[in-house]
CSV table of C-alpha atoms and ligand atoms in Angstrom, one decimal:
chain,number,residue,atom,x,y,z
P,174,UNK,CA,137.7,89.9,102.3
P,175,UNK,CA,135.2,92.1,100.4
P,176,UNK,CA,135.9,95.8,100.4
P,177,UNK,CA,133.7,97.9,102.7
P,178,UNK,CA,132.7,100.1,99.7
P,179,UNK,CA,131.2,97.2,97.9
P,180,UNK,CA,127.4,97.3,97.8
P,181,UNK,CA,124.8,95.2,99.6
P,182,UNK,CA,122.8,93.1,97.2
P,183,UNK,CA,119.0,93.0,97.8
P,184,UNK,CA,116.4,91.1,95.8
P,185,UNK,CA,112.7,90.4,95.7
P,186,UNK,CA,110.2,89.1,93.1
P,187,UNK,CA,109.3,92.8,92.5
P,188,UNK,CA,109.1,96.0,94.3
P,189,UNK,CA,108.3,94.5,97.7
P,190,UNK,CA,112.0,94.3,98.8
P,191,UNK,CA,112.0,98.1,98.6
P,192,UNK,CA,110.3,98.1,102.0
P,193,UNK,CA,113.5,96.4,103.3
P,194,UNK,CA,115.8,98.7,101.3
P,195,UNK,CA,114.0,101.7,102.8
P,196,UNK,CA,114.7,100.5,106.3
P,197,UNK,CA,118.3,99.7,105.4
P,198,UNK,CA,118.9,103.1,104.0
P,199,UNK,CA,117.6,104.7,107.2
P,200,UNK,CA,119.9,102.6,109.4
P,201,UNK,CA,123.0,102.5,107.0
P,202,UNK,CA,123.0,105.7,105.0
P,203,UNK,CA,126.6,105.2,103.9
P,204,UNK,CA,126.1,101.9,102.3
P,205,UNK,CA,125.9,101.4,98.5
P,206,UNK,CA,123.1,99.0,97.5
P,207,UNK,CA,122.1,97.1,94.4
P,208,UNK,CA,118.5,96.2,94.2
P,209,UNK,CA,117.1,93.5,91.9
P,210,UNK,CA,113.3,93.2,91.3
P,211,UNK,CA,112.4,90.1,89.3
P,212,UNK,CA,109.3,91.7,87.9
P,213,UNK,CA,109.4,89.5,84.8
P,214,UNK,CA,108.5,86.6,87.1
P,215,UNK,CA,106.4,88.3,89.8
P,216,UNK,CA,104.5,86.9,91.7
P,217,UNK,CA,106.7,84.2,93.2
P,218,UNK,CA,103.9,83.2,95.7
P,219,UNK,CA,102.1,80.6,93.5
P,220,UNK,CA,105.3,79.1,92.0
P,221,UNK,CA,107.1,75.9,92.9
P,222,UNK,CA,110.0,75.7,95.3
P,223,UNK,CA,112.3,74.5,92.6
P,224,UNK,CA,111.4,77.4,90.3
P,225,UNK,CA,112.0,79.9,93.0
P,226,UNK,CA,115.3,78.3,93.9
P,227,UNK,CA,116.4,78.6,90.3
P,228,UNK,CA,115.5,82.3,90.0
P,229,UNK,CA,117.1,83.0,93.4
P,230,UNK,CA,120.3,81.3,92.3
P,231,UNK,CA,120.5,83.3,89.0
P,232,UNK,CA,119.8,86.6,90.8
P,233,UNK,CA,122.4,85.8,93.5
P,234,UNK,CA,125.0,85.2,90.8
P,235,UNK,CA,124.1,88.5,89.2
P,236,UNK,CA,124.4,90.4,92.5
P,237,UNK,CA,127.8,88.8,93.2
P,238,UNK,CA,128.9,89.9,89.7
P,239,UNK,CA,128.0,93.4,90.9
P,240,UNK,CA,130.4,92.8,93.9
P,241,UNK,CA,127.8,92.5,96.6
P,242,UNK,CA,129.5,91.9,100.0
P,243,UNK,CA,126.3,90.5,101.5
P,244,UNK,CA,122.9,89.5,100.1
P,245,UNK,CA,119.6,90.3,101.5
P,246,UNK,CA,116.8,88.0,100.4
P,247,UNK,CA,114.2,90.7,100.8
P,248,UNK,CA,111.3,88.4,99.9
P,249,UNK,CA,109.6,86.0,102.4
P,250,UNK,CA,108.6,83.7,99.6
P,251,UNK,CA,112.2,83.4,98.2
P,252,UNK,CA,113.5,83.0,101.8
P,253,UNK,CA,111.0,80.2,102.5
P,254,UNK,CA,111.8,78.4,99.3
P,255,UNK,CA,115.5,79.1,98.7
P,256,UNK,CA,117.5,80.6,101.6
P,257,UNK,CA,118.8,77.2,102.8
P,258,UNK,CA,119.5,76.2,99.2
P,259,UNK,CA,121.4,79.5,98.5
P,260,UNK,CA,123.5,79.0,101.7
P,261,UNK,CA,124.4,75.5,100.4
P,262,UNK,CA,125.3,76.8,96.9
P,263,UNK,CA,127.2,79.8,98.0
P,264,UNK,CA,128.8,78.9,101.4
P,265,UNK,CA,131.2,81.8,101.4
P,266,UNK,CA,128.5,84.5,100.9
P,267,UNK,CA,126.7,86.0,103.9
P,268,UNK,CA,122.9,86.0,103.4
P,269,UNK,CA,120.2,87.6,105.4
P,270,UNK,CA,116.6,86.4,104.8
P,271,UNK,CA,113.1,87.2,105.9
P,272,UNK,CA,111.0,85.1,108.3
P,273,UNK,CA,107.5,85.8,109.4
P,274,UNK,CA,107.6,87.9,112.6
P,275,UNK,CA,105.7,85.2,114.6
P,276,UNK,CA,108.0,85.6,117.6
P,277,UNK,CA,107.5,89.3,118.3
P,278,UNK,CA,103.7,88.9,117.6
P,279,UNK,CA,103.5,86.0,120.1
P,280,UNK,CA,105.3,88.2,122.6
P,281,UNK,CA,103.0,91.2,122.3
P,282,UNK,CA,99.5,89.7,121.7
P,283,UNK,CA,97.1,90.0,124.6
P,284,UNK,CA,94.2,88.2,123.1
P,285,UNK,CA,96.4,85.3,122.0
P,286,UNK,CA,95.1,85.7,118.4
P,287,UNK,CA,97.3,86.8,115.6
P,288,UNK,CA,96.6,87.3,111.9
P,289,UNK,CA,99.3,86.5,109.4
P,290,UNK,CA,99.3,87.8,105.8
P,291,UNK,CA,101.8,86.1,103.5
P,292,UNK,CA,101.9,84.2,100.2
P,293,UNK,CA,100.9,80.6,99.5
P,294,UNK,CA,104.5,79.5,99.1
P,295,UNK,CA,105.5,81.1,102.4
P,296,UNK,CA,102.6,79.3,104.3
P,297,UNK,CA,103.6,76.0,102.7
P,298,UNK,CA,107.3,76.3,103.4
P,299,UNK,CA,109.0,74.6,106.3
P,300,UNK,CA,110.3,78.0,107.6
P,301,UNK,CA,106.8,79.2,108.6
P,302,UNK,CA,105.9,75.9,110.2
P,303,UNK,CA,109.1,76.0,112.2
P,304,UNK,CA,108.7,79.6,113.5
P,305,UNK,CA,105.1,78.8,114.5
P,306,UNK,CA,106.2,75.7,116.3
P,307,UNK,CA,109.2,77.3,118.0
P,308,UNK,CA,107.6,80.6,119.0
P,309,UNK,CA,103.9,80.3,118.7
P,310,UNK,CA,102.9,78.2,121.7
P,311,UNK,CA,99.6,79.2,123.2
P,312,UNK,CA,98.8,81.6,120.3
P,313,UNK,CA,96.2,81.0,117.6
P,314,UNK,CA,97.3,82.1,114.2
P,315,UNK,CA,94.8,83.0,111.4
P,316,UNK,CA,96.4,82.9,107.9
P,317,UNK,CA,95.5,84.6,104.7
P,318,UNK,CA,97.3,84.6,101.4
P,319,UNK,CA,95.6,87.8,100.1
P,320,UNK,CA,95.4,86.7,96.4
P,321,UNK,CA,96.1,89.6,94.0
P,322,UNK,CA,97.6,91.9,96.6
P,323,UNK,CA,101.2,91.7,95.4
P,324,UNK,CA,100.0,92.6,91.8
P,325,UNK,CA,98.0,95.6,93.2
P,326,UNK,CA,101.2,96.9,94.9
P,327,UNK,CA,103.2,96.2,91.7
P,328,UNK,CA,100.8,98.5,90.0
P,329,UNK,CA,101.2,101.2,92.6
P,330,UNK,CA,97.6,100.8,93.8
P,331,UNK,CA,98.1,101.3,97.5
P,332,UNK,CA,94.8,102.9,98.2
P,333,UNK,CA,92.3,101.7,95.5
P,334,UNK,CA,89.0,100.1,96.1
P,335,UNK,CA,90.2,96.8,94.7
P,336,UNK,CA,93.2,96.8,97.1
P,337,UNK,CA,90.9,97.6,100.0
P,338,UNK,CA,88.5,94.8,99.0
P,339,UNK,CA,91.4,92.2,99.1
P,340,UNK,CA,92.5,93.4,102.5
P,341,UNK,CA,89.0,93.5,103.9
P,342,UNK,CA,88.5,89.9,102.7
P,343,UNK,CA,91.5,88.9,104.7
P,344,UNK,CA,91.2,91.0,107.8
P,345,UNK,CA,87.5,91.4,108.6
P,346,UNK,CA,87.1,87.6,109.5
P,347,UNK,CA,90.3,87.9,111.6
P,348,UNK,CA,88.9,90.8,113.5
P,349,UNK,CA,85.8,88.8,114.2
P,350,UNK,CA,88.1,86.2,115.8
P,351,UNK,CA,89.5,89.0,118.1
P,352,UNK,CA,93.0,89.3,116.7
P,353,UNK,CA,95.0,92.2,118.2
P,354,UNK,CA,98.2,91.8,116.1
P,355,UNK,CA,98.9,91.4,112.4
P,356,UNK,CA,102.1,90.0,111.0
P,357,UNK,CA,103.1,91.1,107.5
P,358,UNK,CA,104.8,88.0,106.1
P,359,UNK,CA,105.4,89.5,102.6
P,360,UNK,CA,107.7,92.4,101.9
P,361,UNK,CA,105.2,94.0,99.5
P,362,UNK,CA,102.6,94.5,102.3
P,363,UNK,CA,104.2,97.2,104.4
P,364,UNK,CA,103.4,99.6,101.5
P,365,UNK,CA,99.7,99.2,102.4
P,366,UNK,CA,100.1,99.6,106.1
P,367,UNK,CA,98.1,102.9,106.1
P,368,UNK,CA,95.2,101.1,104.5
P,369,UNK,CA,95.5,98.1,106.8
P,370,UNK,CA,95.5,100.3,109.8
P,371,UNK,CA,92.3,102.0,108.7
P,372,UNK,CA,90.7,98.6,108.3
P,373,UNK,CA,91.8,97.1,111.6
P,374,UNK,CA,91.7,100.2,113.8
P,375,UNK,CA,94.2,101.5,116.3
P,376,UNK,CA,93.8,98.7,118.8
P,377,UNK,CA,95.5,96.2,116.4
P,378,UNK,CA,99.3,96.2,116.1
P,379,UNK,CA,100.7,95.8,112.6
P,380,UNK,CA,104.2,94.3,112.5
P,381,UNK,CA,106.6,95.3,109.6
P,382,UNK,CA,109.7,93.2,110.0
P,383,UNK,CA,111.9,95.4,107.8
P,384,UNK,CA,113.5,97.5,110.6
P,385,UNK,CA,114.6,94.4,112.5
P,386,UNK,CA,116.0,92.8,109.3
P,387,UNK,CA,118.0,96.0,108.6
P,388,UNK,CA,119.3,95.9,112.2
P,389,UNK,CA,120.5,92.3,111.6
P,390,UNK,CA,122.3,93.3,108.3
P,391,UNK,CA,124.0,96.2,110.2
P,392,UNK,CA,125.1,93.9,113.0
P,393,UNK,CA,126.5,91.3,110.5
P,394,UNK,CA,128.5,94.0,108.7
P,395,UNK,CA,129.8,95.4,112.0
P,396,UNK,CA,131.1,92.1,113.2
P,397,UNK,CA,132.7,91.3,109.9
P,398,UNK,CA,134.2,94.9,109.9
P,399,UNK,CA,132.5,95.6,106.6
P,400,UNK,CA,130.2,98.4,107.6
P,401,UNK,CA,130.9,101.4,105.5
P,402,UNK,CA,131.4,104.5,107.7
P,403,UNK,CA,132.3,106.9,105.0
P,404,UNK,CA,129.7,108.8,103.0
P,405,UNK,CA,131.6,109.2,99.8
P,406,UNK,CA,130.7,106.0,97.9
P,407,UNK,CA,127.0,105.7,98.7
P,408,UNK,CA,125.0,104.8,95.6
P,409,UNK,CA,121.9,102.8,95.0
P,410,UNK,CA,121.3,101.0,91.7
P,411,UNK,CA,118.1,99.3,90.6
P,412,UNK,CA,117.6,96.5,88.2
P,413,UNK,CA,114.5,94.8,86.9
P,414,UNK,CA,113.7,91.9,84.6
P,415,UNK,CA,110.7,93.7,83.2
P,416,UNK,CA,110.1,97.2,81.8
P,417,UNK,CA,112.4,99.6,83.8
P,418,UNK,CA,109.9,102.5,83.2
P,419,UNK,CA,107.4,100.7,85.5
P,420,UNK,CA,109.8,100.3,88.4
P,421,UNK,CA,111.1,103.8,87.9
P,422,UNK,CA,107.7,105.3,88.1
P,423,UNK,CA,107.0,103.5,91.4
P,424,UNK,CA,110.2,104.7,93.2
P,425,UNK,CA,108.9,108.1,94.3
P,426,UNK,CA,105.7,106.5,95.6
P,427,UNK,CA,107.4,103.6,97.4
P,428,UNK,CA,110.7,105.1,98.5
P,429,UNK,CA,110.1,108.8,98.3
P,430,UNK,CA,113.0,109.3,95.9
P,431,UNK,CA,113.8,108.9,92.3
P,432,UNK,CA,116.4,106.5,90.9
P,433,UNK,CA,117.9,105.1,87.7
P,434,UNK,CA,116.5,101.6,86.8
P,435,UNK,CA,118.3,99.3,84.3
P,436,UNK,CA,116.8,96.4,82.5
P,437,UNK,CA,118.3,92.9,82.7
P,438,UNK,CA,117.2,89.8,80.8
P,439,UNK,CA,116.9,86.1,81.7
P,440,UNK,CA,118.6,83.6,79.5
P,441,UNK,CA,119.1,79.9,80.4
P,442,UNK,CA,118.5,80.7,84.1
P,443,UNK,CA,121.1,83.4,84.0
P,444,UNK,CA,120.6,87.2,84.4
P,445,UNK,CA,122.5,89.4,81.9
P,446,UNK,CA,122.7,93.1,81.5
Q,1609,LIG,N1,107.7,90.2,98.4
Q,1609,LIG,C1,107.4,88.8,98.2
Q,1609,LIG,C2,107.3,88.2,99.6
Q,1609,LIG,O1,107.9,88.8,100.5
Q,1609,LIG,C3,106.3,88.7,97.2
Q,1609,LIG,C4,105.7,87.5,96.9
Q,1609,LIG,C5,105.4,87.2,95.5
Q,1609,LIG,O2,106.0,87.6,94.6
Q,1609,LIG,O3,104.4,86.5,95.4
Q,1609,LIG,O4,106.9,87.1,99.8
């Protein structure tokens, strides 16, 4: 049985999973966390399922070496491509993944028209098709892969003209179709919610799934009696497969706090310090 003081492992292709980490810290302030951003391979969106599975497996091994008691796949693309695969490879490890928030969107839409922003791999995966089939009856979904948006957020360009242009390309045609809800199906995108809200206006709801994923993690730790209630051991560590200075410089902007970032390297599909 893993010790409660052990950290929660979290990973993403880059800094997007920090939107999930942010929600987790709000709800579980006593938990230690290890965050891995695979910035050497970002973006995952245009990559093949096999490649994403290989990366996700290497990262999972690394996070387990850091004694993670639970692993959050804080990336819709990696969840779509690799969550089932990871559960098969590591049957003893509890995983929590992302799935596009189609269900809550279908419940709240009044116009019956919903926009979904995600990556190409997420739209192509079986997970997206299955949530739309299970929960999307009677709702029309308009999808857009927002090419280039992940890279803009990786550069910390949350408000630039180029970022705005990408979002307008995606959202203006959806507004013409009378959407009243937007699902953020990529963990990078919550960082541009203020910009999205300015484009779509106050009558359109924007759904960030991070708080509900954090609640799910907390529930899982509670039932397995692994939720850390003491505040002594809390510590967050960050790892990146690219230049640590770049992730470090983004932490204040994205998380509102500073942090130490260590570099790791990929060798033969394995992550090493
Ligand atoms: N944050 C990832 C996701 O949720 C980013 C995708 C990418 O690297 O393309 O899908």
